[in-house]
Amino acid sequence: MARRAAGVGQVTRRLLRSGICLAAGCFVLAAPAAHGESLPDALAKAYQTNPALNAERARQRATDENVPQALSGYRPQIIATLSAGFQAVRNLLPDNTVQSANLKPWTIGVTVSQTLFNGFKTANSVRVAELQVQSGREALRNVGQGVLLDAVTVYTNVLANQSLVEAQRANVAFLQETLGITQKRLNAGDVTPTDTAQAEARLSRGRADLNAAEVNLAVSQATYAQVIGNAPNQLRPADTVDRLLPRSRDDATGLAFREHPAVMAASFDFDVASTSIRVAESSLMPTITLQGSASRSKQSDPTLGTFGTDQASITTQLTQPIYDGGMAASQTRQAKEIATQSRQVLDQVRNQARTAAVGAWVANEGAKIAVTASEAEVRAATVALQGVQREAAGGQRTTVDVLNAQQDLILAKARLIGAQRDRVIASYTLLSAVGRLDVKNLGLNTPDYLPEVHYHQVRDAWHGLRTPSGQ
């Protein structure tokens, strides 16, 4: 018994060292780091370089162009014409004489048209375009929130998986030492082959767990590079954003109901649909246009009576649709139904935002409890392991009892790592659910993308094929 207790005592000391290593690996999420990439740094990179976000910005810039297109209805339309050709003329005169000539007629002219009234179609079309811009900006803000939340998720996943890999490596190292000691004691006759088989089984399980942790780490690193734009390098601890969160569930649901970008976008979409009804109705109203033209033609008279003609005119035209086969009426009814649909979508999005805010609030509160419980579990498992170690040193516990206690501690620390990761993600998820996960609120060290800059650059542009960026 004394020799058996002495052998277990050696295992005990190695277990203590392994426990220290595991603890260091477990609390990577909270340990300080002097150098490396912080979570705000990663968020700033994702905000600037993420392809999905940049694609949405390009879509918004394209939406901005709807406004100058609608404003073109206020502006004159100028058309220039030029024609030239060859014409052979043979005229038979009343006195039976023949008059013939080979003409080279050409005509040049310019026509200016200005719409004076079109049933307020242009004004309503401009309003629709501006509302589409507002809706697109909210959609862009929503995509930005999603990209930032994805960045938080991949960042904390890499941290957590790195901690799990270190924990599993320490566990495998301990199990290898344990197996070596057990084999020596088997040769000395202290233990049975059962003890060796148990140690081998635990080592195989530990290696499988380490392999799974390494696979998860490699996947999370690849996902990190996809979202952030570069491979992870010496990541720093990730903090929560509790300081930015609402103080109560009611505050969270209220903010989500009013400020979430999906709700705002749906509200603007409803306004678009409502204004589109007036655009459709304008097709039933009269249109008044003013047109001026000037032209010069040479050798264009086949009677050969004139050599050239100069013309200029100003005309006003009023057109009133009487019956178009029911097209305008159908388009008006269609626009009304679309407006009804948009209203229902707005109510649906508001309910979804409210539900998401409640879920995010509950998840965040639950994550706090999970971290506290996991920390208590780790402390209890550590005390239990130390007790089992002392009892094993006194011959009251076997090697498998120590291995079981060690396994319990490793699992507890793995749960703590997961809880710490979930705690950070849950806080950012709640901030996103209330519509406030953006560069300004987070205070990121990166310029904020301002979609209104491009809007003002193109809104009153009368001409030009190049985009403001030079494309």
CSV table of C-alpha atoms in Angstrom, one decimal:
chain,number,residue,atom,x,y,z
A,1,MET,CA,0.0,0.0,0.0
A,2,ALA,CA,2.9,2.4,0.8
A,3,ARG,CA,4.5,1.8,-2.6
A,4,ARG,CA,1.1,2.3,-4.3
A,5,ALA,CA,0.5,5.5,-2.4
A,6,ALA,CA,4.0,6.8,-3.3
A,7,GLY,CA,3.3,6.1,-7.0
A,8,VAL,CA,0.0,7.9,-6.8
A,9,GLY,CA,1.8,10.8,-5.1
A,10,GLN,CA,4.0,11.2,-8.2
A,11,VAL,CA,0.9,11.3,-10.3
A,12,THR,CA,-0.6,13.9,-7.9
A,13,ARG,CA,2.3,16.3,-8.3
A,14,ARG,CA,2.1,16.1,-12.1
A,15,LEU,CA,-1.6,16.6,-11.9
A,16,LEU,CA,-1.0,19.8,-9.9
A,17,ARG,CA,1.3,21.1,-12.6
A,18,SER,CA,-1.2,20.1,-15.3
A,19,GLY,CA,-3.9,21.9,-13.5
A,20,ILE,CA,-1.9,25.1,-13.4
A,21,CYS,CA,-1.3,24.8,-17.2
A,22,LEU,CA,-5.0,24.2,-17.9
A,23,ALA,CA,-6.0,27.2,-15.8
A,24,ALA,CA,-3.6,29.4,-17.7
A,25,GLY,CA,-5.1,28.2,-21.0
A,26,CYS,CA,-8.7,28.5,-19.8
A,27,PHE,CA,-8.5,32.2,-18.9
A,28,VAL,CA,-7.0,33.4,-22.2
A,29,LEU,CA,-10.2,35.4,-22.7
A,30,ALA,CA,-9.5,37.5,-19.7
A,31,ALA,CA,-5.7,37.6,-19.4
A,32,PRO,CA,-3.9,40.8,-20.4
A,33,ALA,CA,-1.8,40.9,-23.5
A,34,ALA,CA,0.9,43.5,-24.3
A,35,HIS,CA,0.8,43.2,-28.1
A,36,GLY,CA,-1.4,41.8,-30.8
A,37,GLU,CA,-4.6,42.6,-32.5
A,38,SER,CA,-7.5,43.7,-30.3
A,39,LEU,CA,-11.2,43.2,-31.0
A,40,PRO,CA,-11.7,46.9,-31.9
A,41,ASP,CA,-8.8,46.6,-34.4
A,42,ALA,CA,-10.4,43.6,-36.0
A,43,LEU,CA,-13.8,45.3,-36.2
A,44,ALA,CA,-12.2,48.3,-37.9
A,45,LYS,CA,-10.6,46.1,-40.5
A,46,ALA,CA,-13.8,44.3,-41.2
A,47,TYR,CA,-15.7,47.6,-41.5
A,48,GLN,CA,-13.2,48.8,-44.1
A,49,THR,CA,-12.5,45.7,-46.1
A,50,ASN,CA,-15.4,43.2,-45.8
A,51,PRO,CA,-16.6,42.3,-49.3
A,52,ALA,CA,-20.2,41.9,-48.3
A,53,LEU,CA,-20.3,45.4,-46.8
A,54,ASN,CA,-18.4,47.0,-49.7
A,55,ALA,CA,-20.8,45.4,-52.1
A,56,GLU,CA,-23.8,46.8,-50.1
A,57,ARG,CA,-22.1,50.3,-50.2
A,58,ALA,CA,-21.9,50.0,-54.0
A,59,ARG,CA,-25.5,49.0,-54.2
A,60,GLN,CA,-26.4,52.1,-52.2
A,61,ARG,CA,-24.4,54.3,-54.5
A,62,ALA,CA,-26.4,52.9,-57.4
A,63,THR,CA,-29.6,53.6,-55.5
A,64,ASP,CA,-28.5,57.2,-55.1
A,65,GLU,CA,-28.6,57.6,-58.9
A,66,ASN,CA,-32.4,57.1,-58.8
A,67,VAL,CA,-32.7,60.7,-57.5
A,68,PRO,CA,-31.0,62.5,-60.4
A,69,GLN,CA,-32.9,60.2,-62.8
A,70,ALA,CA,-36.2,61.4,-61.3
A,71,LEU,CA,-35.1,65.0,-61.2
A,72,SER,CA,-34.4,64.8,-65.0
A,73,GLY,CA,-38.2,65.2,-65.4
A,74,TYR,CA,-37.8,68.8,-64.3
A,75,ARG,CA,-35.1,69.5,-66.9
A,76,PRO,CA,-35.4,70.2,-70.6
A,77,GLN,CA,-34.7,67.5,-73.2
A,78,ILE,CA,-32.5,68.7,-76.1
A,79,ILE,CA,-32.2,66.6,-79.2
A,80,ALA,CA,-30.0,67.4,-82.2
A,81,THR,CA,-30.6,65.8,-85.6
A,82,LEU,CA,-28.5,65.6,-88.7
A,83,SER,CA,-29.3,63.9,-92.0
A,84,ALA,CA,-27.6,63.8,-95.4
A,85,GLY,CA,-27.9,61.8,-98.5
A,86,PHE,CA,-28.2,61.6,-102.3
A,87,GLN,CA,-31.5,62.1,-104.2
A,88,ALA,CA,-32.2,61.9,-108.0
A,89,VAL,CA,-35.1,64.1,-109.1
A,90,ARG,CA,-37.0,64.0,-112.5
A,91,ASN,CA,-40.0,66.3,-112.7
A,92,LEU,CA,-42.4,66.3,-115.6
A,93,LEU,CA,-43.8,69.8,-116.1
A,94,PRO,CA,-47.2,70.7,-117.6
A,95,ASP,CA,-45.7,71.7,-120.9
A,96,ASN,CA,-44.3,68.2,-121.2
A,97,THR,CA,-40.8,69.3,-120.5
A,98,VAL,CA,-38.6,67.3,-118.2
A,99,GLN,CA,-36.7,68.8,-115.3
A,100,SER,CA,-34.1,66.6,-113.6
A,101,ALA,CA,-31.4,67.1,-111.0
A,102,ASN,CA,-29.1,65.2,-108.7
A,103,LEU,CA,-29.5,66.6,-105.2
A,104,LYS,CA,-27.4,66.1,-102.1
A,105,PRO,CA,-29.9,67.1,-99.4
A,106,TRP,CA,-28.9,67.6,-95.8
A,107,THR,CA,-30.8,68.9,-92.7
A,108,ILE,CA,-29.6,69.9,-89.3
A,109,GLY,CA,-31.8,70.9,-86.5
A,110,VAL,CA,-32.3,71.1,-82.7
A,111,THR,CA,-35.4,70.5,-80.6
A,112,VAL,CA,-35.9,71.5,-77.0
A,113,SER,CA,-38.8,70.1,-75.0
A,114,GLN,CA,-39.8,71.1,-71.5
A,115,THR,CA,-42.6,69.4,-69.6
A,116,LEU,CA,-44.7,72.0,-67.8
A,117,PHE,CA,-47.2,69.6,-66.1
A,118,ASN,CA,-47.5,65.9,-66.0
A,119,GLY,CA,-49.9,65.2,-63.2
A,120,PHE,CA,-47.2,65.7,-60.5
A,121,LYS,CA,-45.5,62.6,-61.7
A,122,THR,CA,-42.1,64.1,-61.6
A,123,ALA,CA,-42.5,65.5,-58.1
A,124,ASN,CA,-43.8,62.1,-56.8
A,125,SER,CA,-41.1,60.2,-58.6
A,126,VAL,CA,-38.4,62.3,-56.9
A,127,ARG,CA,-40.1,61.7,-53.6
A,128,VAL,CA,-40.1,57.9,-54.3
A,129,ALA,CA,-36.4,58.0,-55.2
A,130,GLU,CA,-35.4,59.9,-52.1
A,131,LEU,CA,-37.4,57.5,-49.9
A,132,GLN,CA,-35.6,54.6,-51.7
A,133,VAL,CA,-32.3,56.2,-50.8
A,134,GLN,CA,-33.4,56.5,-47.1
A,135,SER,CA,-34.5,52.8,-47.1
A,136,GLY,CA,-31.2,51.8,-48.7
A,137,ARG,CA,-29.2,53.6,-46.1
A,138,GLU,CA,-31.0,51.7,-43.4
A,139,ALA,CA,-30.4,48.4,-45.2
A,140,LEU,CA,-26.7,49.4,-45.5
A,141,ARG,CA,-26.6,50.1,-41.7
A,142,ASN,CA,-28.2,46.7,-41.1
A,143,VAL,CA,-25.6,44.9,-43.2
A,144,GLY,CA,-22.9,46.8,-41.3
A,145,GLN,CA,-24.3,45.6,-38.0
A,146,GLY,CA,-24.3,42.0,-39.3
A,147,VAL,CA,-20.7,42.3,-40.5
A,148,LEU,CA,-19.5,43.7,-37.2
A,149,LEU,CA,-21.4,41.0,-35.3
A,150,ASP,CA,-19.8,38.3,-37.5
A,151,ALA,CA,-16.4,39.9,-36.8
A,152,VAL,CA,-17.1,39.7,-33.0
A,153,THR,CA,-18.1,36.0,-33.4
A,154,VAL,CA,-15.1,34.9,-35.4
A,155,TYR,CA,-12.7,36.8,-33.1
A,156,THR,CA,-14.1,35.2,-29.9
A,157,ASN,CA,-14.3,31.8,-31.6
A,158,VAL,CA,-10.6,31.9,-32.4
A,159,LEU,CA,-9.8,33.0,-28.8
A,160,ALA,CA,-11.9,30.3,-27.3
A,161,ASN,CA,-10.6,27.6,-29.6
A,162,GLN,CA,-7.0,28.6,-28.9
A,163,SER,CA,-7.7,28.2,-25.2
A,164,LEU,CA,-9.3,24.8,-25.7
A,165,VAL,CA,-6.3,23.6,-27.8
A,166,GLU,CA,-3.9,24.6,-25.1
A,167,ALA,CA,-6.1,22.9,-22.4
A,168,GLN,CA,-6.3,19.7,-24.4
A,169,ARG,CA,-2.5,19.7,-25.1
A,170,ALA,CA,-1.8,20.0,-21.4
A,171,ASN,CA,-4.3,17.2,-20.8
A,172,VAL,CA,-2.6,15.0,-23.3
A,173,ALA,CA,0.8,15.7,-21.9
A,174,PHE,CA,-0.5,14.8,-18.4
A,175,LEU,CA,-2.1,11.6,-19.7
A,176,GLN,CA,1.1,10.6,-21.4
A,177,GLU,CA,3.1,11.0,-18.2
A,178,THR,CA,0.4,9.1,-16.3
A,179,LEU,CA,0.5,6.2,-18.7
A,180,GLY,CA,4.3,6.0,-18.5
A,181,ILE,CA,4.2,6.0,-14.7
A,182,THR,CA,1.4,3.4,-14.7
A,183,GLN,CA,3.4,1.1,-17.0
A,184,LYS,CA,6.4,1.4,-14.7
A,185,ARG,CA,4.3,0.5,-11.7
A,186,LEU,CA,2.8,-2.4,-13.7
A,187,ASN,CA,6.3,-3.7,-14.3
A,188,ALA,CA,7.0,-3.4,-10.6
A,189,GLY,CA,3.8,-5.2,-9.7
A,190,ASP,CA,2.1,-2.3,-8.0
A,191,VAL,CA,-0.9,-2.1,-10.4
A,192,THR,CA,-2.9,-4.4,-12.6
A,193,PRO,CA,-3.1,-4.3,-16.4
A,194,THR,CA,-6.6,-2.8,-15.9
A,195,ASP,CA,-4.9,0.4,-14.6
A,196,THR,CA,-2.7,0.6,-17.7
A,197,ALA,CA,-5.7,0.0,-20.0
A,198,GLN,CA,-7.6,2.8,-18.3
A,199,ALA,CA,-4.7,5.2,-18.7
A,200,GLU,CA,-4.4,4.2,-22.4
A,201,ALA,CA,-8.1,4.7,-22.9
A,202,ARG,CA,-7.9,8.2,-21.4
A,203,LEU,CA,-4.9,9.1,-23.5
A,204,SER,CA,-6.7,8.0,-26.7
A,205,ARG,CA,-9.7,10.1,-25.7
A,206,GLY,CA,-7.5,13.0,-24.9
A,207,ARG,CA,-5.8,12.8,-28.3
A,208,ALA,CA,-9.1,12.7,-30.0
A,209,ASP,CA,-10.3,15.7,-28.1
A,210,LEU,CA,-7.1,17.6,-29.0
A,211,ASN,CA,-7.6,16.7,-32.7
A,212,ALA,CA,-11.1,18.0,-32.6
A,213,ALA,CA,-10.0,21.2,-30.9
A,214,GLU,CA,-7.3,21.7,-33.5
A,215,VAL,CA,-9.8,21.2,-36.3
A,216,ASN,CA,-12.2,23.7,-34.8
A,217,LEU,CA,-9.3,26.2,-34.4
A,218,ALA,CA,-8.2,25.8,-38.0
A,219,VAL,CA,-11.8,26.3,-39.2
A,220,SER,CA,-12.3,29.4,-37.0
A,221,GLN,CA,-9.0,30.9,-38.2
A,222,ALA,CA,-10.1,30.5,-41.8
A,223,THR,CA,-13.4,32.1,-41.1
A,224,TYR,CA,-11.6,34.9,-39.3
A,225,ALA,CA,-9.5,35.6,-42.4
A,226,GLN,CA,-12.7,35.6,-44.5
A,227,VAL,CA,-14.6,38.1,-42.3
A,228,ILE,CA,-11.7,40.3,-41.1
A,229,GLY,CA,-9.5,40.2,-44.1
A,230,ASN,CA,-6.3,38.8,-42.6
A,231,ALA,CA,-5.2,35.7,-40.5
A,232,PRO,CA,-5.5,36.1,-36.7
A,233,ASN,CA,-2.3,37.2,-35.1
A,234,GLN,CA,-1.8,37.3,-31.3
A,235,LEU,CA,-5.4,38.2,-30.5
A,236,ARG,CA,-6.0,40.2,-27.3
A,237,PRO,CA,-8.7,39.5,-24.8
A,238,ALA,CA,-12.2,40.5,-25.8
A,239,ASP,CA,-14.4,42.7,-23.6
A,240,THR,CA,-18.1,43.1,-23.5
A,241,VAL,CA,-20.0,46.2,-24.4
A,242,ASP,CA,-22.2,46.4,-21.3
A,243,ARG,CA,-21.7,50.1,-21.0
A,244,LEU,CA,-23.6,50.6,-24.3
A,245,LEU,CA,-26.5,48.3,-23.5
A,246,PRO,CA,-30.0,49.3,-22.5
A,247,ARG,CA,-30.7,49.1,-18.8
A,248,SER,CA,-33.9,47.1,-19.0
A,249,ARG,CA,-35.8,44.7,-21.3
A,250,ASP,CA,-38.4,47.3,-21.9
A,251,ASP,CA,-35.7,49.8,-23.0
A,252,ALA,CA,-34.3,47.2,-25.3
A,253,THR,CA,-37.6,46.4,-27.0
A,254,GLY,CA,-38.5,50.1,-27.3
A,255,LEU,CA,-35.2,50.9,-29.0
A,256,ALA,CA,-35.5,47.9,-31.3
A,257,PHE,CA,-39.1,48.9,-32.2
A,258,ARG,CA,-38.0,52.5,-33.0
A,259,GLU,CA,-34.4,52.4,-34.1
A,260,HIS,CA,-33.5,49.1,-35.6
A,261,PRO,CA,-32.4,49.6,-39.2
A,262,ALA,CA,-34.6,46.8,-40.5
A,263,VAL,CA,-37.6,48.5,-39.0
A,264,MET,CA,-36.5,51.9,-40.4
A,265,ALA,CA,-36.0,50.4,-43.8
A,266,ALA,CA,-39.4,48.8,-43.8
A,267,SER,CA,-40.9,52.1,-42.8
A,268,PHE,CA,-39.3,53.9,-45.7
A,269,ASP,CA,-40.4,51.0,-48.0
A,270,PHE,CA,-44.0,51.6,-46.9
A,271,ASP,CA,-43.6,55.3,-47.7
A,272,VAL,CA,-42.2,54.4,-51.1
A,273,ALA,CA,-45.2,52.2,-51.8
A,274,SER,CA,-47.7,54.8,-50.7
A,275,THR,CA,-46.1,57.5,-52.9
A,276,SER,CA,-46.0,55.2,-55.8
A,277,ILE,CA,-49.8,55.2,-55.8
A,278,ARG,CA,-49.7,58.9,-56.8
A,279,VAL,CA,-47.1,58.2,-59.4
A,280,ALA,CA,-49.5,55.6,-61.0
A,281,GLU,CA,-52.4,58.0,-60.8
A,282,SER,CA,-50.5,60.7,-62.7
A,283,SER,CA,-50.9,58.6,-65.9
A,284,LEU,CA,-54.6,59.5,-65.8
A,285,MET,CA,-54.0,63.3,-65.7
A,286,PRO,CA,-53.2,65.7,-68.5
A,287,THR,CA,-49.7,66.5,-69.7
A,288,ILE,CA,-48.6,69.9,-70.9
A,289,THR,CA,-45.3,70.3,-72.8
A,290,LEU,CA,-43.5,73.2,-74.4
A,291,GLN,CA,-41.4,72.5,-77.5
A,292,GLY,CA,-39.1,74.8,-79.5
A,293,SER,CA,-37.2,73.7,-82.6
A,294,ALA,CA,-34.9,75.2,-85.2
A,295,SER,CA,-33.6,73.6,-88.4
A,296,ARG,CA,-31.8,74.3,-91.7
A,297,SER,CA,-32.1,72.2,-94.8
A,298,LYS,CA,-30.4,72.4,-98.2
A,299,GLN,CA,-31.4,70.8,-101.5
A,300,SER,CA,-34.3,69.1,-99.8
A,301,ASP,CA,-37.1,70.3,-102.1
A,302,PRO,CA,-37.8,67.7,-104.8
A,303,THR,CA,-39.8,70.3,-106.8
A,304,LEU,CA,-36.5,72.2,-107.2
A,305,GLY,CA,-38.4,75.4,-106.2
A,306,THR,CA,-36.1,76.2,-103.3
A,307,PHE,CA,-32.5,75.7,-102.6
A,308,GLY,CA,-32.6,75.9,-98.8
A,309,THR,CA,-35.1,76.3,-96.0
A,310,ASP,CA,-34.6,77.7,-92.5
A,311,GLN,CA,-37.4,77.0,-89.9
A,312,ALA,CA,-38.0,77.9,-86.2
A,313,SER,CA,-41.1,77.2,-84.1
A,314,ILE,CA,-42.4,77.2,-80.6
A,315,THR,CA,-45.4,75.0,-79.7
A,316,THR,CA,-47.4,74.1,-76.7
A,317,GLN,CA,-49.1,70.7,-76.5
A,318,LEU,CA,-51.7,69.4,-74.1
A,319,THR,CA,-52.6,65.7,-74.0
A,320,GLN,CA,-55.3,64.1,-71.9
A,321,PRO,CA,-55.6,60.3,-71.8
A,322,ILE,CA,-59.1,59.2,-72.4
A,323,TYR,CA,-58.8,55.4,-72.5
A,324,ASP,CA,-55.6,53.4,-72.5
A,325,GLY,CA,-57.1,49.9,-72.4
A,326,GLY,CA,-57.2,50.0,-68.6
A,327,MET,CA,-53.4,50.0,-68.1
A,328,ALA,CA,-53.2,53.1,-65.8
A,329,ALA,CA,-56.2,51.9,-63.7
A,330,SER,CA,-54.6,48.5,-63.2
A,331,GLN,CA,-51.2,50.0,-62.3
A,332,THR,CA,-53.0,52.2,-59.7
A,333,ARG,CA,-54.8,49.2,-58.1
A,334,GLN,CA,-51.5,47.3,-58.2
A,335,ALA,CA,-49.7,50.1,-56.4
A,336,LYS,CA,-52.4,50.2,-53.7
A,337,GLU,CA,-52.1,46.5,-53.0
A,338,ILE,CA,-48.3,46.8,-52.8
A,339,ALA,CA,-48.7,49.6,-50.3
A,340,THR,CA,-51.0,47.2,-48.2
A,341,GLN,CA,-48.3,44.5,-48.5
A,342,SER,CA,-45.6,47.0,-47.4
A,343,ARG,CA,-47.7,48.0,-44.3
A,344,GLN,CA,-48.0,44.3,-43.3
A,345,VAL,CA,-44.3,43.8,-43.8
A,346,LEU,CA,-43.6,46.8,-41.6
A,347,ASP,CA,-45.7,45.3,-38.8
A,348,GLN,CA,-44.0,42.0,-39.2
A,349,VAL,CA,-40.5,43.5,-39.1
A,350,ARG,CA,-41.4,45.4,-36.0
A,351,ASN,CA,-42.6,42.3,-34.3
A,352,GLN,CA,-39.5,40.4,-35.3
A,353,ALA,CA,-37.3,43.2,-34.0
A,354,ARG,CA,-39.1,43.2,-30.7
A,355,THR,CA,-38.8,39.4,-30.4
A,356,ALA,CA,-35.1,39.5,-31.4
A,357,ALA,CA,-34.5,42.2,-28.7
A,358,VAL,CA,-36.2,40.1,-26.0
A,359,GLY,CA,-34.2,37.1,-27.1
A,360,ALA,CA,-31.0,39.0,-27.1
A,361,TRP,CA,-31.7,40.5,-23.7
A,362,VAL,CA,-32.5,37.1,-22.2
A,363,ALA,CA,-29.5,35.5,-23.8
A,364,ASN,CA,-27.2,38.2,-22.5
A,365,GLU,CA,-28.6,37.8,-19.0
A,366,GLY,CA,-28.3,34.1,-19.3
A,367,ALA,CA,-24.7,34.4,-20.5
A,368,LYS,CA,-23.8,36.3,-17.3
A,369,ILE,CA,-25.3,33.6,-15.2
A,370,ALA,CA,-23.5,30.9,-17.2
A,371,VAL,CA,-20.1,32.6,-16.7
A,372,THR,CA,-20.7,32.9,-12.9
A,373,ALA,CA,-21.9,29.3,-12.7
A,374,SER,CA,-18.9,28.0,-14.8
A,375,GLU,CA,-16.5,29.9,-12.7
A,376,ALA,CA,-18.0,28.3,-9.6
A,377,GLU,CA,-17.8,24.9,-11.2
A,378,VAL,CA,-14.1,25.4,-12.0
A,379,ARG,CA,-13.4,26.4,-8.5
A,380,ALA,CA,-15.3,23.4,-7.1
A,381,ALA,CA,-13.7,21.0,-9.5
A,382,THR,CA,-10.3,22.4,-8.6
A,383,VAL,CA,-11.0,21.8,-4.9
A,384,ALA,CA,-12.3,18.4,-5.6
A,385,LEU,CA,-9.3,17.5,-7.7
A,386,GLN,CA,-7.0,18.6,-4.9
A,387,GLY,CA,-8.9,16.5,-2.4
A,388,VAL,CA,-8.8,13.4,-4.5
A,389,GLN,CA,-5.1,14.0,-5.0
A,390,ARG,CA,-4.5,14.1,-1.3
A,391,GLU,CA,-6.6,11.1,-0.7
A,392,ALA,CA,-4.7,9.3,-3.5
A,393,ALA,CA,-1.4,10.2,-1.8
A,394,GLY,CA,-2.8,8.6,1.4
A,395,GLY,CA,-3.8,5.4,-0.5
A,396,GLN,CA,-7.5,6.1,-0.2
A,397,ARG,CA,-8.1,6.8,-3.9
A,398,THR,CA,-6.9,5.0,-7.1
A,399,THR,CA,-5.3,6.5,-10.2
A,400,VAL,CA,-8.6,6.3,-12.0
A,401,ASP,CA,-10.2,8.4,-9.3
A,402,VAL,CA,-7.6,11.1,-9.9
A,403,LEU,CA,-8.1,10.8,-13.7
A,404,ASN,CA,-11.9,11.2,-13.3
A,405,ALA,CA,-11.4,14.3,-11.2
A,406,GLN,CA,-9.0,15.7,-13.7
A,407,GLN,CA,-11.4,15.0,-16.5
A,408,ASP,CA,-14.2,16.8,-14.6
A,409,LEU,CA,-12.0,19.8,-14.2
A,410,ILE,CA,-11.0,19.9,-17.9
A,411,LEU,CA,-14.7,19.7,-18.9
A,412,ALA,CA,-15.6,22.5,-16.4
A,413,LYS,CA,-12.8,24.7,-17.8
A,414,ALA,CA,-14.0,24.0,-21.4
A,415,ARG,CA,-17.5,25.1,-20.4
A,416,LEU,CA,-16.1,28.2,-18.8
A,417,ILE,CA,-14.2,29.0,-22.0
A,418,GLY,CA,-17.4,28.6,-24.0
A,419,ALA,CA,-19.4,30.7,-21.5
A,420,GLN,CA,-16.8,33.5,-21.6
A,421,ARG,CA,-17.0,33.5,-25.4
A,422,ASP,CA,-20.8,33.5,-25.4
A,423,ARG,CA,-20.8,36.3,-22.9
A,424,VAL,CA,-19.0,38.6,-25.3
A,425,ILE,CA,-21.0,37.6,-28.3
A,426,ALA,CA,-24.3,38.0,-26.4
A,427,SER,CA,-23.5,41.6,-25.4
A,428,TYR,CA,-22.7,42.6,-29.0
A,429,THR,CA,-25.8,40.7,-30.2
A,430,LEU,CA,-28.0,42.7,-27.8
A,431,LEU,CA,-26.4,45.9,-29.1
A,432,SER,CA,-27.1,44.8,-32.6
A,433,ALA,CA,-30.7,43.9,-31.7
A,434,VAL,CA,-31.5,47.4,-30.6
A,435,GLY,CA,-29.8,48.9,-33.7
A,436,ARG,CA,-26.8,50.5,-32.1
A,437,LEU,CA,-23.9,48.3,-33.3
A,438,ASP,CA,-22.0,50.8,-35.4
A,439,VAL,CA,-18.6,52.5,-35.7
A,440,LYS,CA,-19.8,55.6,-33.9
A,441,ASN,CA,-21.2,53.9,-30.8
A,442,LEU,CA,-18.3,51.5,-30.6
A,443,GLY,CA,-15.7,54.3,-31.0
A,444,LEU,CA,-13.7,52.4,-33.5
A,445,ASN,CA,-10.5,53.9,-34.8
A,446,THR,CA,-11.7,54.1,-38.4
A,447,PRO,CA,-13.5,56.7,-40.6
A,448,ASP,CA,-17.2,56.1,-40.7
A,449,TYR,CA,-18.6,55.5,-44.1
A,450,LEU,CA,-21.1,58.3,-44.8
A,451,PRO,CA,-23.5,57.4,-47.7
A,452,GLU,CA,-24.9,60.9,-47.8
A,453,VAL,CA,-21.6,62.2,-49.2
A,454,HIS,CA,-22.0,60.3,-52.5
A,455,TYR,CA,-25.7,61.3,-52.5
A,456,HIS,CA,-25.0,65.0,-52.5
A,457,GLN,CA,-22.2,64.5,-55.1
A,458,VAL,CA,-24.6,63.0,-57.7
A,459,ARG,CA,-28.0,64.5,-56.7
A,460,ASP,CA,-27.8,67.7,-58.8
A,461,ALA,CA,-25.4,66.4,-61.4
A,462,TRP,CA,-26.7,67.4,-64.9
A,463,HIS,CA,-24.1,65.5,-66.9
A,464,GLY,CA,-21.0,63.4,-66.6
A,465,LEU,CA,-20.3,59.7,-67.1
A,466,ARG,CA,-17.7,59.2,-64.4
A,467,THR,CA,-18.6,58.3,-60.9
A,468,PRO,CA,-17.3,60.6,-58.0
A,469,SER,CA,-14.7,57.9,-57.3
A,470,GLY,CA,-13.4,58.3,-60.9
A,471,GLN,CA,-14.7,55.1,-62.5
